[in-house]
Amino acid sequence: MSALLPTYQRHDIELVEGTGSFVTDAQGKTYLDFMMGIAVCNTGHRHPEVEKRLHAQLGQLWHTSNLFESSKQERVATLLTTNSHLSHVFFCNSGTEANEGAFKLIRKWTQKTEILSFSQSFHGRTFAMMGATGQDKVKEGFGEMVSDFKHLTFNDFESLDAITEDTGAVWLEVIQGEGGIILAENEWLEALMERTQAYGVKIVIDEVQTGIGRTGSRFAFEQTPLKPDIITVAKGLGSGFPVGAIITTPEAATIFTPGTHGSTFGGNPLAMTAAEATLELILTEQTLRSVQEKGEYLMKQLNVFLPENQIRTIRGRGLMIGIEFKQPVASIVLSLQQAGMLVVSAGPTVIRLLPSLFVTEYELDLAVEKIKQVCQQEVIA
């Protein structure tokens, strides 16, 4: 009997080694990894540059209190701010923590309690972020949620009428990852931006899954009309090392002052080493252009080779792609594992493809071939 609380529906696979786009399990079977820890290992597994720097840091210092100066934090914060329109950063350990911090910041900043988020969104599993999340399944059994959050319909113009002078912030993902790879429509986002500006409402964009190059730009919002007051990032920021961040405006620096927020492990030397190496690898014109090109190539190949009778639609941006099937995908995920490929679902009928941003064309072709073969084996109910 396991001593672990059963909070995860685990697959019967233990991964013990990984390099680039491939991982190996305890039985020696190798898989093409198109999960990457669910959009975490954006540089692939054990990128040599990240690994080299972490090895060096392991021989120097693992942890120090945030009561001391940190040039590493300063350098990573500068990388994040110079690659956005924002100016200040707070470091934590995960996306949920980044979102919790953003929630506190919005409450203190606006002195308002109404925050609007959207159906099918996902913002984390801490108590406040369950309230922010627009999916009932994550809330079942926990009683009354934090009352601040009201959920609107994603991509629905009429829902935007709910934005008023009583609203503190609108909180959204521009591509809903857990919700099924649902892209926000730019015309709708233009209307959202206009409405928030009219009432002085803050915009918080959850870039935990979409950020750090995943969609072919530094942040996904850059491909939209939005100009957020707060961005939250995590997952892809550390190449697999736990790190999250809030990125925000100069005004926020007058709100989050000493004693208002903190994180014991946030911004620790190992996390900052991984983040700095990751950002320097990804936030280049060449890498981002390559992600766009690879994403377009993968979408084209999927549309050409996957059977139309099984696929409802293929959608996404960059290397964040969802394949919506006409049937539940649980058996497809398992069949792909048997065929030596790892993917993750996004709702009952969508599989997500989240490869390394440095994936090769050969690996993309291999992925398409494996999905094609599994589709040929599946029978539509």
Coordinates of C-alpha atoms in Angstrom, one line a residue:
M1 CA 0.0 0.0 0.0
S2 CA 1.3 3.4 -0.9
A3 CA 2.1 5.9 1.8
L4 CA 1.2 8.8 -0.6
L5 CA -2.2 10.5 -0.5
P6 CA -4.0 9.4 -3.7
T7 CA -4.4 12.9 -5.1
Y8 CA -3.2 11.9 -8.6
Q9 CA -4.6 9.4 -11.1
R10 CA -1.2 8.0 -12.0
H11 CA -0.2 6.0 -15.1
D12 CA 1.7 2.8 -14.4
I13 CA 4.9 4.3 -15.6
E14 CA 7.9 5.6 -13.7
L15 CA 10.2 7.8 -15.7
V16 CA 13.8 7.7 -14.6
E17 CA 15.9 9.3 -17.3
G18 CA 15.4 11.9 -20.0
T19 CA 17.4 13.7 -22.7
G20 CA 16.0 16.2 -25.2
S21 CA 12.6 15.0 -26.5
F22 CA 12.9 11.5 -25.1
V23 CA 12.4 9.8 -21.7
T24 CA 13.0 6.3 -20.4
D25 CA 11.0 4.4 -17.8
A26 CA 12.2 2.1 -15.1
Q27 CA 11.7 -0.9 -17.4
G28 CA 13.9 0.6 -20.1
K29 CA 11.2 1.6 -22.5
T30 CA 11.8 4.9 -24.3
Y31 CA 9.0 7.4 -25.1
L32 CA 8.8 10.5 -27.3
D33 CA 7.7 13.1 -24.8
F34 CA 5.1 15.5 -26.0
M35 CA 4.0 16.4 -22.5
M36 CA 7.2 17.9 -21.2
G37 CA 5.9 17.8 -17.6
I38 CA 2.8 19.6 -18.9
A39 CA 4.5 22.5 -20.7
V40 CA 7.3 22.7 -18.1
C41 CA 10.5 21.5 -19.8
N42 CA 10.4 24.0 -22.6
T43 CA 14.1 23.5 -23.3
G44 CA 13.6 19.7 -23.4
H45 CA 15.0 17.3 -20.8
R46 CA 18.3 18.2 -19.3
H47 CA 19.3 20.8 -21.8
P48 CA 23.1 20.8 -21.6
E49 CA 23.4 24.6 -20.9
V50 CA 20.9 24.5 -18.1
E51 CA 22.4 21.4 -16.6
K52 CA 26.0 22.8 -16.8
R53 CA 24.9 26.0 -14.9
L54 CA 23.0 24.0 -12.3
H55 CA 26.0 21.8 -11.6
A56 CA 28.1 24.8 -11.1
Q57 CA 25.6 26.4 -8.7
L58 CA 25.3 23.1 -6.7
G59 CA 28.9 23.6 -5.8
Q60 CA 28.4 27.2 -4.5
L61 CA 25.1 27.9 -2.7
W62 CA 21.7 26.2 -2.6
H63 CA 19.6 28.5 -0.4
T64 CA 19.7 31.9 1.3
S65 CA 17.0 34.0 2.8
N66 CA 15.3 36.8 0.9
L67 CA 16.5 39.1 3.6
F68 CA 19.7 39.3 1.6
E69 CA 20.5 40.8 -1.8
S70 CA 20.4 38.6 -4.8
S71 CA 22.2 39.5 -8.0
K72 CA 20.7 36.4 -9.6
Q73 CA 17.2 37.5 -8.9
E74 CA 18.0 41.0 -10.3
R75 CA 19.3 39.4 -13.5
V76 CA 16.3 37.2 -14.0
A77 CA 13.9 40.0 -13.2
T78 CA 15.6 42.2 -15.7
L79 CA 15.3 39.5 -18.4
L80 CA 11.6 39.2 -17.7
T81 CA 11.0 43.0 -17.6
T82 CA 13.1 43.9 -20.6
N83 CA 11.2 41.3 -22.6
S84 CA 7.8 42.8 -21.6
H85 CA 6.2 46.2 -21.1
L86 CA 6.3 45.7 -17.3
S87 CA 8.9 46.7 -14.7
H88 CA 8.8 44.7 -11.5
V89 CA 8.9 41.0 -10.5
F90 CA 8.2 38.8 -7.5
F91 CA 9.6 35.3 -7.4
C92 CA 7.9 32.2 -6.0
N93 CA 7.8 28.5 -6.6
S94 CA 4.8 27.6 -8.8
G95 CA 2.0 29.0 -11.0
T96 CA -0.5 28.6 -8.2
E97 CA 1.7 30.6 -5.9
A98 CA 2.1 33.3 -8.6
N99 CA -1.6 33.5 -9.0
E100 CA -2.2 33.7 -5.2
G101 CA 0.3 36.5 -5.0
A102 CA -1.4 38.3 -7.9
F103 CA -4.8 37.9 -6.1
K104 CA -3.4 39.5 -3.0
L105 CA -1.8 42.3 -5.0
I106 CA -5.1 43.1 -6.8
R107 CA -7.1 43.2 -3.6
K108 CA -4.6 45.6 -1.9
W109 CA -4.1 47.6 -5.1
T110 CA -7.7 48.2 -6.1
Q111 CA -9.4 47.9 -2.7
K112 CA -12.2 46.0 -4.6
T113 CA -13.4 42.5 -4.1
E114 CA -15.0 41.6 -7.4
I115 CA -12.7 39.8 -9.9
L116 CA -14.0 38.4 -13.1
S117 CA -12.6 35.2 -14.6
F118 CA -14.0 32.8 -17.2
S119 CA -15.7 29.4 -17.7
Q120 CA -13.3 26.5 -18.4
S121 CA -10.4 28.5 -17.0
F122 CA -7.8 26.9 -14.7
H123 CA -5.7 29.0 -12.3
G124 CA -4.5 26.4 -9.7
R125 CA -5.7 24.3 -6.7
T126 CA -5.0 26.5 -3.7
F127 CA -8.3 27.6 -2.1
A128 CA -8.5 31.1 -3.7
M129 CA -7.4 29.8 -7.1
M130 CA -10.1 27.1 -7.0
G131 CA -12.5 30.0 -6.8
A132 CA -10.8 31.7 -9.7
T133 CA -11.0 28.5 -11.8
G134 CA -14.1 28.1 -14.0
Q135 CA -14.4 24.4 -13.7
D136 CA -16.7 22.8 -11.1
K137 CA -14.8 19.5 -11.0
V138 CA -11.9 21.1 -9.1
K139 CA -14.2 22.5 -6.4
E140 CA -16.4 19.6 -5.5
G141 CA -16.5 18.8 -1.8
F142 CA -14.7 21.9 -0.6
G143 CA -17.8 24.0 0.3
E144 CA -18.3 27.6 -0.4
M145 CA -15.5 29.2 -2.5
V146 CA -13.8 32.6 -2.1
S147 CA -16.6 34.9 -3.1
D148 CA -14.5 37.5 -5.0
F149 CA -14.6 35.6 -8.3
K150 CA -17.5 35.7 -10.8
H151 CA -17.2 33.6 -14.0
L152 CA -18.1 34.9 -17.4
T153 CA -18.4 33.0 -20.7
F154 CA -15.2 32.9 -22.6
N155 CA -15.3 34.6 -26.1
D156 CA -18.8 36.0 -25.3
F157 CA -19.3 39.7 -26.0
E158 CA -22.4 40.0 -23.8
S159 CA -20.5 38.7 -20.8
L160 CA -18.2 41.8 -20.9
D161 CA -21.2 43.9 -19.8
A162 CA -20.3 42.6 -16.3
I163 CA -17.2 44.7 -16.2
T164 CA -18.1 47.8 -14.2
E165 CA -16.6 50.3 -11.8
D166 CA -17.1 47.7 -9.1
T167 CA -14.7 45.3 -10.8
G168 CA -11.2 45.1 -9.5
A169 CA -9.7 42.9 -12.2
V170 CA -10.4 40.7 -15.2
W171 CA -8.4 37.5 -14.9
L172 CA -7.9 35.2 -18.0
E173 CA -5.7 32.9 -20.0
V174 CA -5.5 33.9 -23.7
I175 CA -5.3 30.2 -24.5
Q176 CA -7.2 28.0 -22.1
G177 CA -4.9 25.0 -21.6
E178 CA -6.7 22.8 -19.2
G179 CA -9.9 24.0 -20.7
G180 CA -9.2 22.3 -24.1
I181 CA -6.7 24.6 -25.9
I182 CA -9.4 27.3 -26.5
L183 CA -8.0 30.4 -28.1
A184 CA -9.4 33.8 -27.2
E185 CA -10.7 35.7 -30.2
N186 CA -8.9 39.0 -30.9
E187 CA -12.1 40.9 -31.6
W188 CA -13.4 39.8 -28.3
L189 CA -10.2 40.7 -26.6
E190 CA -10.3 44.2 -28.2
A191 CA -13.7 44.7 -26.7
L192 CA -12.5 43.4 -23.3
M193 CA -9.5 45.8 -23.4
E194 CA -11.7 48.8 -24.2
R195 CA -14.2 47.9 -21.4
T196 CA -11.5 47.5 -18.8
Q197 CA -9.9 50.8 -19.8
A198 CA -13.2 52.6 -19.6
Y199 CA -13.7 51.5 -16.0
G200 CA -10.1 51.5 -14.8
V201 CA -10.1 47.8 -14.3
K202 CA -6.8 45.8 -14.0
I203 CA -6.0 42.9 -16.4
V204 CA -4.3 39.8 -15.0
I205 CA -3.1 37.3 -17.6
D206 CA -2.3 33.8 -16.4
E207 CA 0.7 32.8 -18.7
V208 CA 1.7 29.8 -16.5
Q209 CA 1.2 27.4 -19.4
T210 CA 1.5 29.7 -22.4
G211 CA 4.4 31.8 -21.3
I212 CA 8.2 31.6 -22.0
G213 CA 8.0 31.0 -25.7
R214 CA 5.5 28.2 -25.8
T215 CA 3.2 29.9 -28.4
G216 CA 6.0 31.4 -30.5
S217 CA 6.2 34.7 -28.8
R218 CA 7.7 35.6 -25.4
F219 CA 4.2 35.6 -23.9
A220 CA 1.0 34.6 -25.6
F221 CA -0.7 38.0 -24.9
E222 CA 1.8 39.6 -27.3
Q223 CA -0.2 38.1 -30.1
T224 CA -3.4 39.8 -28.9
P225 CA -4.6 43.4 -28.3
L226 CA -4.2 43.0 -24.5
K227 CA -1.8 45.0 -22.4
P228 CA -1.9 43.4 -18.9
D229 CA -1.2 45.0 -15.5
I230 CA 0.0 41.6 -14.2
I231 CA 1.4 38.5 -15.8
T232 CA 1.9 35.3 -13.9
V233 CA 4.4 32.7 -15.2
A234 CA 5.9 29.4 -13.9
K235 CA 6.0 26.0 -15.7
G236 CA 8.4 26.8 -18.6
L237 CA 10.4 29.4 -16.6
G238 CA 12.9 26.9 -15.1
S239 CA 13.3 24.0 -17.5
G240 CA 11.8 21.7 -15.0
F241 CA 13.1 23.4 -11.9
P242 CA 10.4 24.8 -9.6
V243 CA 10.0 28.6 -10.1
G244 CA 7.2 31.0 -10.6
A245 CA 6.9 34.8 -11.0
I246 CA 4.6 37.7 -10.9
I247 CA 5.5 40.4 -13.4
T248 CA 3.8 43.8 -12.9
T249 CA 3.9 47.6 -13.1
P250 CA 5.8 50.4 -11.3
E251 CA 2.6 51.2 -9.4
A252 CA 2.5 47.7 -7.9
A253 CA 5.9 48.4 -6.3
T254 CA 4.1 51.0 -4.0
I255 CA 1.6 48.3 -3.0
F256 CA 3.7 45.2 -2.4
T257 CA 6.1 46.8 0.2
P258 CA 8.1 45.1 2.9
G259 CA 5.9 42.7 5.0
T260 CA 3.0 42.5 2.5
H261 CA 4.1 39.2 0.7
G262 CA 6.9 36.7 0.8
S263 CA 8.1 33.2 -0.2
T264 CA 10.8 31.3 1.8
F265 CA 12.1 29.4 -1.3
G266 CA 11.1 31.9 -3.9
G267 CA 14.0 33.1 -6.0
N268 CA 16.5 30.7 -4.4
P269 CA 19.9 30.5 -6.2
L270 CA 19.2 27.1 -7.9
A271 CA 15.8 28.3 -9.3
M272 CA 17.3 31.6 -10.5
T273 CA 20.2 29.7 -12.1
A274 CA 17.8 27.5 -14.0
A275 CA 15.5 30.4 -14.9
E276 CA 18.4 32.6 -16.2
A277 CA 19.7 29.9 -18.4
T278 CA 16.2 29.0 -19.7
L279 CA 15.3 32.6 -20.6
E280 CA 18.6 33.2 -22.4
L281 CA 18.0 30.1 -24.5
I282 CA 14.4 30.8 -25.3
L283 CA 13.9 34.6 -25.5
T284 CA 15.8 35.0 -28.8
E285 CA 14.4 36.0 -32.1
Q286 CA 15.8 32.8 -33.7
T287 CA 14.2 30.5 -31.1
L288 CA 10.8 32.2 -31.2
R289 CA 10.8 32.2 -34.9
S290 CA 11.7 28.5 -34.9
V291 CA 8.8 27.8 -32.5
Q292 CA 6.4 29.5 -34.9
E293 CA 7.7 27.6 -37.9
K294 CA 7.6 24.2 -36.1
G295 CA 4.1 24.9 -34.9
E296 CA 2.9 25.7 -38.4
Y297 CA 4.7 22.6 -39.7
L298 CA 3.1 20.3 -37.0
M299 CA -0.4 21.7 -37.6
K300 CA 0.0 21.2 -41.3
Q301 CA 1.2 17.6 -40.9
L302 CA -1.6 16.8 -38.4
N303 CA -4.2 18.2 -40.8
V304 CA -2.8 16.2 -43.7
F305 CA -2.3 12.8 -42.0
L306 CA -4.9 12.4 -39.3
P307 CA -8.3 10.8 -40.3
E308 CA -11.1 13.4 -40.8
N309 CA -13.7 10.9 -39.6
Q310 CA -12.1 10.9 -36.1
I311 CA -11.0 14.5 -35.7
R312 CA -13.4 17.4 -34.9
T313 CA -10.7 20.1 -35.1
I314 CA -7.0 20.9 -34.6
R315 CA -6.2 24.2 -32.9
G316 CA -3.4 26.0 -31.1
R317 CA -0.6 28.4 -31.5
G318 CA 3.1 27.7 -31.7
L319 CA 3.9 24.5 -30.0
M320 CA 0.8 24.4 -27.9
I321 CA -1.6 22.3 -30.0
G322 CA -4.9 20.6 -29.1
I323 CA -6.4 17.8 -31.2
E324 CA -10.2 17.5 -30.5
F325 CA -11.5 14.1 -31.3
K326 CA -15.1 13.0 -31.8
Q327 CA -14.8 10.6 -28.9
P328 CA -13.2 10.5 -25.4
V329 CA -9.5 10.4 -25.6
A330 CA -8.6 8.4 -22.5
S331 CA -8.0 5.2 -24.6
I332 CA -6.0 7.2 -27.2
V333 CA -3.6 8.5 -24.5
L334 CA -3.0 5.0 -23.3
S335 CA -2.6 3.6 -26.8
L336 CA 0.0 6.3 -27.5
Q337 CA 1.9 5.3 -24.3
Q338 CA 2.0 1.7 -25.6
A339 CA 3.2 3.1 -28.9
G340 CA 6.0 5.0 -27.1
M341 CA 4.6 8.5 -27.0
L342 CA 3.5 10.6 -24.0
V343 CA 0.6 13.2 -24.4
V344 CA -1.8 14.7 -21.9
S345 CA -5.5 15.3 -22.3
A346 CA -7.2 18.7 -22.0
G347 CA -10.8 17.8 -21.1
P348 CA -12.5 14.6 -22.1
T349 CA -12.1 14.8 -25.9
V350 CA -8.8 16.8 -26.5
I351 CA -5.2 15.7 -26.4
R352 CA -2.5 18.4 -25.9
L353 CA 0.8 18.4 -27.8
L354 CA 3.4 20.3 -25.7
P355 CA 6.8 19.2 -27.1
S356 CA 10.2 20.8 -26.3
L357 CA 10.6 24.2 -28.0
F358 CA 13.8 22.7 -29.5
V359 CA 12.0 19.7 -30.9
T360 CA 13.3 18.6 -34.3
E361 CA 11.4 18.1 -37.6
Y362 CA 12.2 14.4 -37.4
E363 CA 10.6 14.2 -33.9
L364 CA 7.5 16.1 -35.1
D365 CA 7.1 13.7 -38.0
L366 CA 7.6 10.7 -35.6
A367 CA 4.8 12.2 -33.4
V368 CA 2.4 12.5 -36.3
E369 CA 3.1 9.0 -37.4
K370 CA 2.5 7.6 -34.0
I371 CA -0.8 9.5 -33.6
K372 CA -1.8 8.4 -37.1
Q373 CA -1.2 4.8 -36.3
V374 CA -3.1 4.9 -33.0
C375 CA -6.0 6.6 -34.8
Q376 CA -6.1 3.7 -37.3
Q377 CA -6.4 1.3 -34.4
E378 CA -9.2 3.2 -32.6
V379 CA -12.8 2.5 -33.3
I380 CA -15.3 5.4 -33.0
A381 CA -18.1 4.5 -30.6

